[in-house]
Short mmCIF file of C-alpha atoms in Angstrom, two decimals:
data_model
loop_
_atom_site.label_atom_id
_atom_site.label_comp_id
_atom_site.label_asym_id
_atom_site.label_seq_id
_atom_site.Cartn_x
_atom_site.Cartn_y
_atom_site.Cartn_z
CA UNK A 205 -4.35 2.37 33.30
CA UNK A 206 -2.92 2.51 29.75
CA UNK A 207 -5.15 2.32 26.80
CA UNK A 208 -4.64 2.58 22.92
CA UNK A 209 -1.88 4.88 21.66
CA UNK A 210 -2.97 6.81 18.39
CA UNK A 211 0.20 8.14 16.48
CA UNK A 212 -1.47 9.57 13.37
CA UNK A 213 -4.77 9.66 11.63
CA UNK A 214 -6.11 10.67 8.10
CA UNK A 215 -9.41 10.19 6.38
CA UNK A 216 -9.82 7.81 3.30
CA UNK A 217 -12.11 9.05 0.49
CA UNK A 218 -14.18 7.00 -1.64
CA UNK A 219 -16.61 8.60 -4.17
CA UNK A 220 -16.08 11.93 -2.80
CA UNK A 221 -17.04 11.02 0.89
CA UNK A 222 -14.88 10.30 3.95
CA UNK A 223 -15.14 6.58 3.92
CA UNK A 224 -13.05 5.79 6.98
CA UNK A 225 -9.95 6.89 9.01
CA UNK A 226 -6.67 5.44 8.23
CA UNK A 227 -4.90 5.49 11.69
CA UNK A 228 -1.71 4.10 13.33
CA UNK A 229 -2.77 2.67 16.65
CA UNK A 230 -0.43 0.88 18.93
CA UNK A 231 1.91 0.62 15.98
CA UNK A 232 -0.63 -0.84 13.47
CA UNK A 233 -2.02 0.70 10.59
CA UNK A 234 -5.83 0.25 10.73
CA UNK A 235 -8.76 1.38 8.73
CA UNK A 236 -11.40 2.57 11.20
CA UNK A 237 -15.04 3.21 10.43
CA UNK A 238 -16.49 6.39 11.96
CA UNK A 239 -18.86 4.46 14.24
CA UNK A 240 -19.04 5.75 17.95
CA UNK A 241 -19.27 2.11 19.30
CA UNK A 242 -15.95 1.19 17.64
CA UNK A 243 -13.28 1.29 20.24
CA UNK A 244 -10.59 2.28 17.78
CA UNK A 245 -12.68 5.29 16.60
CA UNK A 246 -13.35 6.22 20.20
CA UNK A 247 -9.46 6.29 20.73
CA UNK A 248 -9.08 8.57 17.72
CA UNK A 249 -11.77 10.90 19.10
CA UNK A 250 -9.85 10.91 22.58
CA UNK A 251 -6.71 11.72 20.50
CA UNK A 252 -8.68 14.59 18.81
CA UNK A 253 -9.84 15.85 22.19
CA UNK A 254 -6.30 15.99 23.31
CA UNK A 255 -5.56 18.49 20.51
CA UNK A 256 -4.65 16.37 17.58
CA UNK A 257 -6.19 16.66 14.13
CA UNK A 258 -7.18 13.97 11.65
CA UNK A 259 -5.77 15.10 8.48
CA UNK A 260 -7.77 15.68 5.36
CA UNK A 261 -7.77 12.83 2.52
CA UNK A 262 -5.05 13.14 0.10
CA UNK B 72 -17.81 -32.52 51.13
CA UNK B 73 -20.31 -34.69 52.94
CA UNK B 74 -23.51 -35.93 51.16
CA UNK B 75 -25.57 -33.45 52.99
CA UNK B 76 -23.63 -30.55 52.02
CA UNK B 77 -23.63 -31.80 48.33
CA UNK B 78 -27.36 -31.93 48.47
CA UNK B 79 -27.47 -28.47 49.93
CA UNK B 80 -25.25 -27.09 47.33
CA UNK B 81 -27.54 -28.75 44.61
CA UNK B 82 -30.55 -27.27 45.88
CA UNK B 83 -28.76 -23.86 45.94
CA UNK B 84 -27.90 -24.54 42.27
CA UNK B 85 -31.51 -25.37 41.53
CA UNK B 86 -32.83 -22.27 43.38
CA UNK B 87 -30.54 -20.03 41.62
CA UNK B 88 -31.57 -21.44 38.16
CA UNK B 89 -27.98 -22.19 37.36
CA UNK B 90 -28.81 -25.61 35.91
CA UNK B 91 -30.87 -24.17 33.12
CA UNK B 92 -29.65 -22.59 29.86
CA UNK B 93 -26.18 -21.17 29.15
CA UNK B 94 -24.05 -20.59 32.29
CA UNK B 95 -20.76 -19.46 31.36
CA UNK B 96 -20.65 -15.70 30.64
CA UNK B 97 -16.94 -15.93 29.56
CA UNK B 98 -16.29 -16.75 25.91
CA UNK B 99 -13.55 -18.97 24.88
CA UNK B 100 -12.82 -20.01 28.48
CA UNK B 101 -11.46 -23.33 27.32
CA UNK B 102 -8.89 -21.51 25.06
CA UNK B 103 -10.00 -23.24 22.13
CA UNK B 104 -10.20 -20.35 19.51
CA UNK B 105 -7.02 -18.47 18.35
CA UNK B 106 -7.77 -16.68 15.11
CA UNK B 107 -5.10 -14.18 15.28
CA UNK B 108 -2.14 -16.70 16.14
CA UNK B 109 -1.27 -19.32 18.40
CA UNK B 110 2.04 -17.85 19.69
CA UNK B 111 3.33 -14.25 20.10
CA UNK B 112 6.87 -13.49 21.42
CA UNK B 113 8.03 -10.15 22.96
CA UNK B 114 4.68 -9.05 24.50
CA UNK B 115 4.76 -6.38 27.32
CA UNK B 116 5.49 -3.15 25.82
CA UNK B 117 1.86 -2.42 25.01
CA UNK B 118 -1.58 -3.87 25.73
CA UNK B 119 -3.61 -5.77 23.22
CA UNK B 120 -5.28 -9.04 21.84
CA UNK B 121 -2.47 -11.26 20.89
CA UNK B 122 -3.25 -14.98 20.39
CA UNK B 123 -6.38 -16.55 21.98
CA UNK B 124 -9.67 -14.77 21.09
CA UNK B 125 -11.48 -12.49 23.84
CA UNK B 126 -8.42 -12.46 25.96
CA UNK B 127 -6.84 -9.07 26.33
CA UNK B 128 -3.51 -8.55 28.00
CA UNK B 129 -3.09 -5.06 29.60
CA UNK B 130 0.50 -4.39 30.10
CA UNK B 131 2.09 -1.11 31.13
CA UNK B 132 5.54 0.50 31.53
CA UNK B 133 7.31 -2.70 32.53
CA UNK B 134 10.55 -3.79 30.96
CA UNK B 135 9.17 -7.36 31.54
CA UNK B 136 8.37 -9.46 28.35
CA UNK B 137 6.61 -12.58 27.91
CA UNK B 138 5.65 -15.08 25.20
CA UNK B 139 1.84 -15.98 24.99
CA UNK B 140 1.07 -19.42 23.43
CA UNK B 141 -2.09 -21.49 22.93
CA UNK B 142 -0.68 -24.68 24.47
CA UNK B 143 -1.98 -28.34 24.12
CA UNK B 144 -1.96 -28.76 27.96
CA UNK B 145 -4.69 -28.66 30.72
CA UNK B 146 -6.49 -30.74 33.40
CA UNK B 147 -8.64 -33.72 32.33
CA UNK B 148 -11.25 -32.62 29.94
CA UNK B 149 -9.44 -29.49 28.45
CA UNK B 150 -7.26 -29.96 25.50
CA UNK B 151 -5.74 -26.45 25.65
CA UNK B 152 -4.83 -23.66 28.10
CA UNK B 153 -3.11 -20.33 27.49
CA UNK B 154 0.54 -20.17 28.48
CA UNK B 155 2.39 -17.15 29.54
CA UNK B 156 6.07 -17.48 29.75
CA UNK B 157 8.48 -14.81 31.14
CA UNK B 158 11.29 -14.27 28.71
CA UNK B 159 12.75 -10.85 30.20
CA UNK B 160 12.49 -10.47 33.86
CA UNK B 161 11.74 -7.08 35.69
CA UNK B 162 12.54 -6.82 39.32
CA UNK B 163 12.86 -3.16 39.44
CA UNK B 164 9.17 -2.25 39.58
CA UNK B 165 8.18 1.19 38.86
CA UNK B 166 4.83 2.41 40.55
CA UNK B 167 2.71 2.19 37.50
CA UNK B 168 3.59 -1.14 36.12
CA UNK B 169 1.19 -3.81 35.56
CA UNK B 170 0.34 -7.08 33.86
CA UNK B 171 -3.35 -8.09 33.80
CA UNK B 172 -4.99 -10.85 31.74
CA UNK B 173 -8.61 -9.47 31.04
CA UNK B 174 -11.75 -10.51 29.33
CA UNK B 175 -14.18 -7.71 28.67
CA UNK B 176 -17.92 -8.19 28.46
CA UNK B 177 -20.85 -6.33 27.01
CA UNK B 178 -23.39 -4.76 29.42
CA UNK B 179 -26.34 -6.56 27.62
CA UNK B 180 -24.72 -9.98 28.32
CA UNK B 181 -24.52 -9.56 32.24
CA UNK B 182 -27.96 -8.21 32.90
CA UNK B 183 -28.82 -11.50 34.75
CA UNK B 184 -26.52 -10.46 37.52
CA UNK B 185 -28.87 -7.50 38.64
CA UNK B 186 -25.81 -5.64 39.81
CA UNK B 187 -26.52 -2.52 41.61
CA UNK B 188 -30.09 -2.90 42.38
CA UNK B 189 -32.17 -4.59 45.08
CA UNK B 190 -31.93 -8.42 44.63
CA UNK B 191 -28.60 -8.32 43.01
CA UNK B 192 -27.01 -11.90 42.74
CA UNK B 193 -23.72 -13.14 43.74
CA UNK B 194 -21.56 -14.34 40.91
CA UNK B 195 -18.98 -17.18 40.81
CA UNK B 196 -15.61 -17.35 38.78
CA UNK B 197 -13.91 -20.63 38.42
CA UNK B 198 -10.65 -21.31 36.75
CA UNK B 199 -7.80 -23.89 36.39
CA UNK B 200 -4.28 -22.56 36.83
CA UNK B 201 -0.92 -23.89 37.50
CA UNK B 202 2.68 -22.27 37.32
CA UNK B 203 6.29 -23.17 37.77
CA UNK B 204 6.21 -22.22 41.47
CA UNK B 205 3.86 -21.11 44.25
CA UNK B 206 2.64 -17.61 43.33
CA UNK B 207 -0.30 -15.43 44.67
CA UNK B 208 -2.26 -13.59 42.15
CA UNK B 209 -5.37 -11.69 42.16
CA UNK B 210 -8.83 -12.31 40.30
CA UNK B 211 -10.86 -9.20 40.03
CA UNK B 212 -14.29 -8.63 38.78
CA UNK B 213 -14.47 -4.85 37.66
CA UNK B 214 -17.67 -2.88 37.03
CA UNK B 215 -16.73 -0.69 34.16
CA UNK B 216 -19.81 1.36 34.03
CA UNK B 217 -19.68 2.61 37.81
CA UNK B 218 -16.11 2.40 38.71
CA UNK B 219 -16.38 -0.62 41.23
CA UNK B 220 -14.29 -3.50 41.78
CA UNK B 221 -13.92 -6.53 43.88
CA UNK B 222 -10.65 -8.48 44.07
CA UNK B 223 -9.77 -11.93 45.76
CA UNK B 224 -6.43 -13.73 45.88
CA UNK B 225 -5.56 -17.11 44.83
CA UNK B 226 -2.41 -19.40 44.94
CA UNK B 227 -0.75 -21.29 42.22
CA UNK B 228 1.03 -24.80 42.58
CA UNK B 229 2.93 -26.70 39.93
CA UNK B 230 -0.14 -28.84 39.38
CA UNK B 231 -3.72 -27.87 37.89
CA UNK B 232 -5.84 -26.58 40.58
CA UNK B 233 -9.49 -25.37 39.96
CA UNK B 234 -10.10 -22.27 41.97
CA UNK B 235 -13.77 -21.27 42.66
CA UNK B 236 -14.30 -17.73 43.95
CA UNK B 237 -17.80 -16.26 44.70
CA UNK B 238 -18.06 -12.46 44.50
CA UNK B 239 -20.52 -10.85 46.78
CA UNK B 240 -23.82 -9.35 45.27
CA UNK B 241 -23.29 -5.70 44.77
CA UNK B 242 -26.55 -4.10 45.69
CA UNK B 243 -24.63 -0.84 46.16
CA UNK B 244 -27.13 2.01 46.63
CA UNK B 245 -29.59 0.89 44.03
CA UNK B 246 -28.07 3.29 41.39
CA UNK B 247 -25.14 1.37 39.69
CA UNK B 248 -26.70 -1.25 37.28
CA UNK B 249 -24.76 -2.27 34.21
CA UNK B 250 -25.73 -0.49 31.13
CA UNK B 251 -27.87 -2.55 28.89
CA UNK B 252 -25.82 -1.99 25.67
CA UNK B 253 -22.85 -3.32 23.52
CA UNK B 254 -20.30 -1.50 25.44
CA UNK B 255 -17.83 -2.74 28.02
CA UNK B 256 -19.49 -3.34 31.29
CA UNK B 257 -17.82 -5.97 33.33
CA UNK B 258 -14.33 -7.27 33.13
CA UNK B 259 -12.65 -10.42 34.70
CA UNK B 260 -9.14 -9.53 35.49
CA UNK B 261 -6.32 -11.85 36.69
CA UNK B 262 -3.53 -9.50 38.08
CA UNK B 263 -0.05 -11.02 37.60
CA UNK B 264 2.10 -8.06 38.18
CA UNK B 265 1.78 -4.56 39.69
CA UNK B 266 3.86 -1.57 40.86
CA UNK B 267 2.89 0.36 44.01
CA UNK B 268 0.13 2.37 42.21
CA UNK B 269 -1.76 -1.01 42.41
CA UNK B 270 -0.30 -2.63 45.46
CA UNK B 271 0.23 -0.33 48.05
CA UNK B 272 -3.26 -0.55 49.58
CA UNK B 273 -5.15 -3.37 51.35
CA UNK B 274 -7.41 -5.80 49.45
CA UNK B 275 -11.00 -5.01 49.96
CA UNK B 276 -13.32 -7.52 51.61
CA UNK B 277 -15.81 -7.06 49.05
CA UNK B 278 -17.11 -4.47 46.38
CA UNK B 279 -15.73 -0.97 46.58
CA UNK B 280 -15.58 2.12 44.59
CA UNK B 281 -12.29 1.41 42.73
CA UNK B 282 -9.22 2.28 44.54
CA UNK B 283 -6.24 1.38 42.39
CA UNK B 284 -3.73 0.82 45.48
CA UNK B 285 -6.01 -2.01 46.87
CA UNK B 286 -6.51 -3.93 43.60
CA UNK B 287 -3.14 -5.94 43.37
CA UNK B 288 -2.36 -5.85 46.98
CA UNK B 289 -0.29 -9.01 48.13
CA UNK B 290 0.50 -10.44 44.55
CA UNK B 291 3.62 -11.92 43.58
CA UNK B 292 5.28 -10.84 40.34
CA UNK B 293 5.15 -12.78 37.22
CA UNK B 294 8.18 -10.86 35.98
CA UNK B 295 10.41 -11.88 39.00
CA UNK B 296 12.19 -14.42 37.00
CA UNK B 297 12.60 -15.84 33.44
CA UNK B 298 11.98 -19.20 35.04
CA UNK B 299 8.25 -18.04 35.43
CA UNK B 300 5.15 -19.24 33.63
CA UNK B 301 1.62 -19.14 34.13
CA UNK B 302 -0.98 -21.60 32.76
CA UNK B 303 -4.77 -21.00 32.67
CA UNK B 304 -7.88 -22.52 31.04
CA UNK B 305 -11.52 -23.40 32.09
CA UNK B 306 -12.52 -20.00 32.97
CA UNK B 307 -16.12 -19.65 33.81
CA UNK B 308 -18.13 -16.79 35.22
CA UNK B 309 -21.74 -17.66 36.19
CA UNK B 310 -24.50 -16.11 38.18
CA UNK B 311 -25.01 -17.66 41.65
CA UNK B 312 -22.73 -18.79 44.59
CA UNK B 313 -21.93 -22.31 43.25
CA UNK B 314 -19.23 -23.08 40.77
CA UNK B 315 -21.01 -25.73 38.46
CA UNK B 316 -18.81 -27.92 35.99
CA UNK B 317 -17.36 -26.07 33.26
CA UNK B 318 -19.77 -25.53 30.36
CA UNK B 319 -18.17 -27.01 27.40
CA UNK B 320 -18.96 -25.73 24.15
CA UNK B 321 -18.29 -27.04 20.63
CA UNK B 322 -15.48 -25.47 18.75
CA UNK B 323 -17.90 -24.12 16.13
CA UNK B 324 -20.18 -22.56 18.91
CA UNK B 325 -16.99 -20.82 20.51
CA UNK B 326 -15.76 -19.54 17.16
CA UNK B 327 -19.09 -18.00 16.15
CA UNK B 328 -19.17 -16.33 19.63
CA UNK B 329 -15.60 -15.03 18.99
CA UNK B 330 -16.53 -13.67 15.56
CA UNK B 331 -18.75 -10.98 16.97
CA UNK B 332 -15.55 -9.42 18.18
CA UNK B 333 -12.87 -10.57 15.58
CA UNK B 334 -13.01 -12.39 12.28
CA UNK B 335 -9.91 -13.47 10.52
CA UNK B 336 -11.50 -13.33 7.02
CA UNK B 337 -7.86 -14.17 5.36
CA UNK B 338 -5.59 -15.48 8.15
CA UNK B 339 -1.90 -14.77 7.32
CA UNK B 340 -0.28 -17.67 5.82
CA UNK B 341 -3.35 -19.35 4.47
CA UNK B 342 -3.09 -17.99 0.87
CA UNK B 343 -0.47 -20.28 -0.60
CA UNK B 344 -1.02 -19.84 -4.28
CA UNK B 345 -1.40 -17.01 -6.91
CA UNK B 346 -4.09 -16.47 -9.68
CA UNK B 347 -5.28 -19.86 -11.12
CA UNK B 348 -3.72 -21.87 -8.39
CA UNK B 349 -5.53 -23.88 -5.86
CA UNK B 350 -3.77 -22.54 -3.00
CA UNK B 351 -5.24 -18.94 -3.58
CA UNK B 352 -7.72 -17.98 -0.79
CA UNK B 353 -11.07 -17.06 -2.24
CA UNK B 354 -12.66 -13.89 -0.73
CA UNK B 355 -15.87 -13.60 -2.99
CA UNK B 356 -17.25 -12.24 -6.23
CA UNK B 357 -16.16 -8.74 -7.05
CA UNK B 358 -16.47 -6.25 -9.82
CA UNK B 359 -14.56 -3.10 -11.41
CA UNK B 360 -16.57 0.03 -10.29
CA UNK B 361 -14.41 1.77 -12.84
CA UNK B 362 -11.28 1.22 -14.59
CA UNK B 363 -9.06 1.85 -11.38
CA UNK B 364 -11.36 0.48 -8.61
CA UNK B 365 -12.14 -2.95 -7.59
CA UNK B 366 -15.14 -3.60 -5.14
CA UNK B 367 -15.95 -6.68 -2.95
CA UNK B 368 -19.33 -6.26 -1.14
CA UNK B 369 -19.47 -8.45 2.11
CA UNK B 370 -22.17 -9.55 4.48
CA UNK B 371 -20.62 -10.87 7.76
CA UNK B 372 -21.75 -14.43 8.85
CA UNK B 373 -21.91 -13.17 12.43
CA UNK B 374 -23.20 -9.71 13.21
CA UNK B 375 -20.32 -7.95 14.84
CA UNK B 376 -20.49 -5.83 18.05
CA UNK B 377 -19.95 -2.59 16.25
CA UNK B 378 -18.82 -1.52 12.74
CA UNK B 379 -15.52 -3.05 12.64
CA UNK B 380 -12.10 -2.02 12.07
CA UNK B 381 -10.20 -3.42 9.12
CA UNK B 382 -6.46 -4.59 9.63
CA UNK B 383 -5.35 -5.61 6.19
CA UNK B 384 -1.87 -6.44 4.43
CA UNK B 385 -0.50 -4.14 1.92
CA UNK B 386 2.12 -5.38 -0.43
CA UNK B 387 2.86 -6.19 -4.31
CA UNK B 388 0.46 -8.95 -5.68
CA UNK B 389 -1.30 -9.47 -2.21
CA UNK B 390 -4.69 -9.59 -3.85
CA UNK B 391 -5.93 -10.17 -7.28
CA UNK B 392 -9.08 -10.24 -9.49
CA UNK B 393 -9.45 -12.98 -11.78
CA UNK B 394 -11.82 -11.58 -14.60
CA UNK B 395 -12.35 -12.09 -18.38
CA UNK B 396 -9.86 -9.33 -19.07
CA UNK B 397 -7.18 -11.11 -17.22
CA UNK B 398 -5.53 -11.53 -13.80
CA UNK B 399 -5.27 -8.08 -12.21
CA UNK B 400 -3.11 -7.96 -9.18
CA UNK B 401 -3.43 -5.22 -6.66
CA UNK B 402 -1.88 -4.25 -3.29
CA UNK B 403 -4.43 -3.84 -0.52
CA UNK B 404 -8.10 -2.76 0.42
CA UNK B 405 -9.89 0.01 2.20
CA UNK B 406 -13.47 0.20 3.62
CA UNK B 407 -16.58 2.03 2.82
CA UNK B 408 -20.18 1.96 4.44
CA UNK B 409 -18.88 -0.31 7.24
CA UNK B 410 -21.73 -1.41 9.30
CA UNK B 411 -22.16 -4.23 12.20
CA UNK B 412 -23.55 -6.64 9.54
CA UNK B 413 -21.90 -5.56 6.20
CA UNK B 414 -19.12 -3.61 4.54
CA UNK B 415 -17.61 -2.80 1.32
CA UNK B 416 -13.96 -3.46 0.50
CA UNK B 417 -12.53 -1.37 -2.31
CA UNK B 418 -9.04 -1.59 -3.78
CA UNK B 419 -7.50 1.23 -5.84
CA UNK B 420 -3.77 0.61 -5.47
CA UNK B 421 -2.33 -0.79 -8.85
CA UNK B 422 -5.78 -1.64 -10.11
CA UNK B 423 -6.59 -1.66 -13.85
CA UNK B 424 -9.54 -3.19 -15.52
CA UNK B 425 -12.83 -2.64 -17.37
CA UNK B 426 -15.70 -1.02 -15.62
CA UNK B 427 -18.56 -3.34 -14.97
CA UNK B 428 -16.49 -6.49 -15.40
CA UNK B 429 -16.90 -9.10 -12.64
CA UNK B 430 -14.46 -11.62 -11.39
CA UNK B 431 -13.25 -13.90 -8.74
CA UNK B 432 -11.32 -11.96 -5.84
CA UNK B 433 -8.76 -13.75 -3.96
CA UNK B 434 -5.87 -13.43 -1.73
CA UNK B 435 -2.57 -14.46 -3.42
CA UNK B 436 0.42 -14.15 -1.16
CA UNK B 437 1.34 -15.92 1.93
CA UNK B 438 1.78 -12.56 3.51
CA UNK B 439 -1.93 -11.60 2.60
CA UNK B 440 -4.21 -11.05 5.56
CA UNK B 441 -7.57 -9.34 6.29
CA UNK B 442 -8.67 -8.97 9.75
CA UNK B 443 -11.88 -7.45 11.20
CA UNK B 444 -12.03 -6.29 14.78
CA UNK B 445 -14.81 -5.02 16.95
CA UNK B 446 -13.18 -5.64 20.18
CA UNK B 447 -14.13 -4.12 23.46
#
């Protein structure tokens, strides 16, 4: 069964800390909190487990 | 039904406690709430939440496309339904294709079923459907925690028909209860299209460890013709063996239940005026943290299921802070310290003001939107 498709992910920083992950999921740009209960963040973690990397903030 | 049978049913309902308290486990079963949109075209390439709240459409690998709308139609007592209208047919069905209308439910909301332990209860799914022709589709209950499913077929006609399907209690081996948490435990699935991966087996007679080939055995294909449409409303899932009358809830109650999973804080198209104009969409009271950063602290009026994702528009003059120093338009927001109960929006794109100054923060473009999502 298909689920979410992550195509890119990058940390967003605020006050020197990673505040959230800016990710493109199913073609939409989303700001995803780093909460393990959040299904978008779960999709990002699966994407990372598949060998991808969340880019550092600009 | 005879009088004696009616009385027997009533006794059963009383015994099962179905009369007291809230009965319907499904949210937005009467298709009242559509925060995202009331109509979306071209659906089919990917899965998602498109129009009516809480209703997820799983779609995969098919060339078929559809339009989903909240439609002012329904059997007596229902003002709205969901309509699926096939706009691109797909008669060359690859093995992995599927189209499933779903509602996912948290484990902590289905503990009353007592699933997977001695004394587990039956559950009954009822719903009204109609279509442009006679089709056979499957309604399925899916235990997401333990990989078990139970599917039954139903038929459509061109008139509204209420289907009442009771699913067996799943005592299993005593080791497969639903997790008591905020994750996805139970899904209500309506199978409308499937390839051989899902249709090549035999529909099970009750609960089974999920075998994909059995799940959509015998179903018609919604994508068989662009003439096809499918209407559904009045979806109710309740503990017990009897389909009681649909539990109507007020729009306000249903909206609040939906907002645990999705909140359209600024719906697209609602901001119709710029700074100083009555058409602006007020978001709250904000301030400049520094000369180049606006902040807007938020406390959600409904605790969300998880710390939510922000989907926000980004464009010239989409947002503005009206402060003593003047109107300062900026482009978009990001989030910091997001929790189930609260979050901080901050904007740095094209911001220039006086640190410490406060002001009214508004959305100022018809293209502006701010959506929070904690869906399952």
